[in-house]
Structures are given as structure tokens and as C-alpha cells.
Amino acid sequence: MGDPRLLEVSAEVNPIENSSLESLLQDMWETMTEADGAGLAAPQIGVMQRVVIFGCQTNPRYPDAPPVPETVLINPVITPLNEVQEDGWEGCLSVPGMRGIVPRFRDIRYRGFDQYGNTIDREASGFHARVVQHECDHLDGVLYPFRIKDMRHFGFIDTLAEKGVIELQPCDDEP
Ligand code: NI
């Protein structure tokens, strides 16, 4: 946070004609895995293209929810399925060491393409929907702190955990 590129709107991508896509995705998966994140957007590694990745086997905050499938999503479009919003803790690799409570649509439909140009068209709820909304926000230059309604629910991970406000979990890095 502080790098002006994180505030930019990223460009649409043609997955078929983009020869650098494969190496971009490799960099992104490596970065996400190294940080134990649940998702990553291309602008976070300085590439201003509408590409996000996400996936997570365990959902500590939603133990009954199915795992988030490992997904490459290009030129995503999100449509909320209803007006319901849910609060949840988020973090971000671009805002290291912090967490905040962010409202997100609970139920969404998201569409886009994978790296081979195949259409992705899914409905998602809860943690899965939160991850997708967080990552796609990066493509429009929006970081999660911008969406925090009550800044009293924003703090350092170590302090929040020490004081028992949050419990540290795997798959907790982003969001
Ligand atoms: Ni993020």
C-alpha cells in the first residue's frame, strides 16, 4: 500500500493472444503460495492486467463451506445475487501485518475466462464470494481498507491475536 499502481484500473486481457500469461500466472501462484494466501491479483506484483488467482483448501471462518477451487480468472465480472452483505475479517499481501472488518456481498455470480479462454461462470457464497470480491477489487485500484466502515475494526494482526480479537488461522493471509 502506497504504490500508486495499486490504485490504478487494470487493463483487459486477451487470454489467447497473451504470450506472457503463462509466466505471469507462474509468478502469481508462487507469490500466493509463499505468502500462504487465498488469492492474488496481478497488480499486486506490478502487472496491470485484469487477472486474479485464488483457491484455498480450508476455510477456517466457514468450516461448513466447500473449499474454494483453485481458479485463474481473467476479465472478471461480478454480479451480486441479492442485497445481503456480510462482515468479515480480511487481510492483504499488499497491506502486510494488518486485518480489518469488511462488508461484502454474501452471494455473487462471477464470470470471466481461464488462461485457455474457456468461460468461467459460477455462483459463490460466503468465504468464496469474499475472496473473489477482494481480488477483483484490486483490478479497479480498490484495497480492502477503503471499504472498512468502522476503522475501530482495523489493526495489527499480532495485536489483534494477542488481545483475542482474532484467531490466527491457516489460509488467513488474503483475505
Ligand atoms: Ni489483497
Short mmCIF file of C-alpha atoms and ligand atoms in Angstrom, two decimals:
data_model
loop_
_atom_site.label_atom_id
_atom_site.label_comp_id
_atom_site.label_asym_id
_atom_site.label_seq_id
_atom_site.Cartn_x
_atom_site.Cartn_y
_atom_site.Cartn_z
CA MET A 1 0.00 0.00 0.00
CA GLY A 2 1.42 3.33 -1.06
CA ASP A 3 2.49 2.16 -4.50
CA PRO A 4 0.33 4.25 -6.90
CA ARG A 5 -0.04 1.28 -9.23
CA LEU A 6 -2.28 -0.39 -6.63
CA LEU A 7 -4.75 2.47 -7.18
CA GLU A 8 -4.94 2.08 -10.95
CA VAL A 9 -7.59 0.39 -13.06
CA SER A 10 -6.01 -2.60 -14.81
CA ALA A 11 -6.40 -3.42 -18.49
CA GLU A 12 -8.46 -6.21 -20.02
CA VAL A 13 -6.52 -9.22 -21.24
CA ASN A 14 -6.90 -11.43 -24.29
CA PRO A 15 -6.00 -14.85 -22.83
CA ILE A 16 -5.36 -16.35 -26.25
CA GLU A 17 -3.05 -13.69 -27.64
CA ASN A 18 -1.14 -13.01 -24.44
CA SER A 19 2.11 -14.93 -24.63
CA SER A 20 3.35 -13.69 -21.26
CA LEU A 21 0.28 -15.01 -19.44
CA GLU A 22 1.84 -18.34 -18.56
CA SER A 23 4.85 -16.81 -16.82
CA LEU A 24 2.65 -14.21 -15.12
CA LEU A 25 0.47 -16.98 -13.69
CA GLN A 26 3.51 -18.93 -12.55
CA ASP A 27 4.80 -15.84 -10.72
CA MET A 28 1.40 -15.27 -9.18
CA TRP A 29 0.96 -18.86 -7.89
CA GLU A 30 4.47 -18.75 -6.44
CA THR A 31 3.83 -15.44 -4.72
CA MET A 32 0.50 -16.59 -3.33
CA THR A 33 1.85 -19.91 -2.09
CA GLU A 34 4.88 -18.32 -0.46
CA ALA A 35 2.61 -15.93 1.42
CA ASP A 36 0.07 -18.64 2.33
CA GLY A 37 -2.57 -16.50 0.68
CA ALA A 38 -6.02 -17.46 -0.56
CA GLY A 39 -5.77 -15.23 -3.60
CA LEU A 40 -3.70 -12.75 -5.56
CA ALA A 41 -4.29 -10.14 -8.25
CA ALA A 42 -1.78 -9.27 -10.99
CA PRO A 43 -1.41 -5.59 -9.94
CA GLN A 44 -0.03 -6.81 -6.62
CA ILE A 45 3.08 -7.93 -8.45
CA GLY A 46 3.12 -4.82 -10.63
CA VAL A 47 1.32 -6.21 -13.68
CA MET A 48 -1.64 -4.01 -14.55
CA GLN A 49 -3.81 -6.68 -16.16
CA ARG A 50 -7.24 -7.99 -15.20
CA VAL A 51 -6.00 -11.35 -13.93
CA VAL A 52 -6.68 -12.85 -10.49
CA ILE A 53 -5.99 -16.25 -8.99
CA PHE A 54 -7.47 -17.80 -5.87
CA GLY A 55 -8.01 -21.10 -4.14
CA CYS A 56 -7.97 -22.48 -0.65
CA GLN A 57 -8.49 -25.96 0.77
CA THR A 58 -9.53 -24.91 4.27
CA ASN A 59 -11.97 -22.18 5.20
CA PRO A 60 -11.40 -21.59 8.90
CA ARG A 61 -14.10 -18.95 9.08
CA TYR A 62 -16.58 -21.07 7.15
CA PRO A 63 -15.84 -24.65 8.27
CA ASP A 64 -19.02 -25.97 6.65
CA ALA A 65 -18.38 -24.29 3.31
CA PRO A 66 -16.79 -26.21 0.44
CA PRO A 67 -13.15 -25.33 -0.29
CA VAL A 68 -12.52 -22.53 -2.76
CA PRO A 69 -11.46 -24.15 -6.06
CA GLU A 70 -8.07 -23.20 -7.49
CA THR A 71 -9.02 -20.75 -10.19
CA VAL A 72 -7.47 -18.44 -12.76
CA LEU A 73 -9.98 -15.70 -13.53
CA ILE A 74 -9.40 -13.22 -16.35
CA ASN A 75 -11.52 -10.12 -17.11
CA PRO A 76 -13.88 -10.96 -14.23
CA VAL A 77 -17.38 -9.54 -13.88
CA ILE A 78 -19.16 -9.85 -10.53
CA THR A 79 -22.91 -9.59 -10.06
CA PRO A 80 -24.40 -9.70 -6.55
CA LEU A 81 -27.27 -12.19 -6.36
CA ASN A 82 -29.11 -10.18 -3.71
CA GLU A 83 -28.59 -7.21 -1.41
CA VAL A 84 -27.29 -9.19 1.59
CA GLN A 85 -23.89 -8.09 2.87
CA GLU A 86 -21.77 -9.84 5.49
CA ASP A 87 -18.96 -8.52 7.65
CA GLY A 88 -15.72 -10.49 7.78
CA TRP A 89 -12.05 -10.05 8.64
CA GLU A 90 -9.71 -9.51 5.70
CA GLY A 91 -6.03 -9.06 5.19
CA CYS A 92 -3.97 -8.43 2.08
CA LEU A 93 -0.45 -9.16 0.93
CA SER A 94 -0.28 -5.51 -0.14
CA VAL A 95 -1.21 -4.33 3.37
CA PRO A 96 1.07 -6.63 5.37
CA GLY A 97 0.57 -7.28 9.05
CA MET A 98 -2.96 -5.91 9.27
CA ARG A 99 -6.58 -7.05 9.36
CA GLY A 100 -9.88 -5.24 9.13
CA ILE A 101 -13.59 -6.00 9.05
CA VAL A 102 -15.00 -5.50 5.56
CA PRO A 103 -18.61 -5.80 4.37
CA ARG A 104 -19.03 -7.90 1.21
CA PHE A 105 -21.93 -9.31 -0.75
CA ARG A 106 -22.69 -12.77 0.63
CA ASP A 107 -23.89 -14.30 -2.64
CA ILE A 108 -22.46 -13.47 -6.03
CA ARG A 109 -22.25 -14.70 -9.58
CA TYR A 110 -18.87 -14.27 -11.22
CA ARG A 111 -17.94 -14.66 -14.83
CA GLY A 112 -14.71 -14.45 -16.80
CA PHE A 113 -12.20 -16.63 -18.61
CA ASP A 114 -9.47 -19.02 -17.63
CA GLN A 115 -5.99 -18.91 -19.19
CA TYR A 116 -7.12 -21.08 -22.11
CA GLY A 117 -10.01 -18.80 -22.99
CA ASN A 118 -12.68 -21.09 -21.51
CA THR A 119 -15.65 -19.34 -19.94
CA ILE A 120 -15.98 -19.42 -16.16
CA ASP A 121 -19.50 -18.78 -14.86
CA ARG A 122 -20.13 -19.61 -11.21
CA GLU A 123 -22.17 -18.71 -8.19
CA ALA A 124 -20.40 -18.40 -4.85
CA SER A 125 -21.26 -17.54 -1.27
CA GLY A 126 -19.53 -16.73 1.98
CA PHE A 127 -15.75 -17.02 2.07
CA HIS A 128 -15.50 -17.97 -1.61
CA ALA A 129 -17.52 -14.89 -2.60
CA ARG A 130 -15.42 -12.72 -0.27
CA VAL A 131 -12.14 -13.89 -1.81
CA VAL A 132 -13.39 -13.18 -5.33
CA GLN A 133 -14.67 -9.71 -4.41
CA HIS A 134 -11.42 -8.84 -2.63
CA GLU A 135 -9.22 -9.95 -5.54
CA CYS A 136 -11.35 -8.31 -8.22
CA ASP A 137 -11.29 -5.04 -6.26
CA HIS A 138 -7.52 -4.95 -6.89
CA LEU A 139 -8.24 -4.72 -10.64
CA ASP A 140 -10.09 -1.45 -10.03
CA GLY A 141 -7.50 0.00 -7.68
CA VAL A 142 -9.51 -0.71 -4.53
CA LEU A 143 -7.77 -2.01 -1.40
CA TYR A 144 -9.81 -3.51 1.44
CA PRO A 145 -9.07 -0.69 3.95
CA PHE A 146 -11.02 1.64 1.62
CA ARG A 147 -14.12 -0.48 2.32
CA ILE A 148 -13.85 -0.65 6.11
CA LYS A 149 -16.93 1.03 7.59
CA ASP A 150 -15.68 1.33 11.17
CA MET A 151 -11.94 1.97 11.47
CA ARG A 152 -12.02 0.73 15.06
CA HIS A 153 -12.11 -2.73 13.46
CA PHE A 154 -8.74 -2.31 11.77
CA GLY A 155 -5.47 -3.26 13.40
CA PHE A 156 -2.21 -5.14 13.54
CA ILE A 157 -2.55 -8.91 13.27
CA ASP A 158 -0.19 -9.55 16.17
CA THR A 159 -2.05 -7.20 18.48
CA LEU A 160 -5.49 -8.40 17.42
CA ALA A 161 -4.42 -12.00 18.02
CA GLU A 162 -2.69 -11.23 21.31
CA LYS A 163 -5.82 -9.50 22.58
CA GLY A 164 -8.04 -12.33 21.39
CA VAL A 165 -9.93 -10.21 18.85
CA ILE A 166 -8.98 -12.58 16.03
CA GLU A 167 -7.70 -16.13 15.95
CA LEU A 168 -4.81 -16.77 13.61
CA GLN A 169 -5.63 -19.48 11.10
CA PRO A 170 -4.01 -21.01 8.07
CA CYS A 171 -5.32 -19.61 4.81
CA ASP A 172 -5.67 -16.30 6.57
CA ASP A 173 -3.33 -14.10 4.63
CA GLU A 174 -5.55 -12.84 1.91
CA PRO A 175 -8.25 -12.09 2.58
NI NI B 1 -5.41 -8.11 -1.48
#
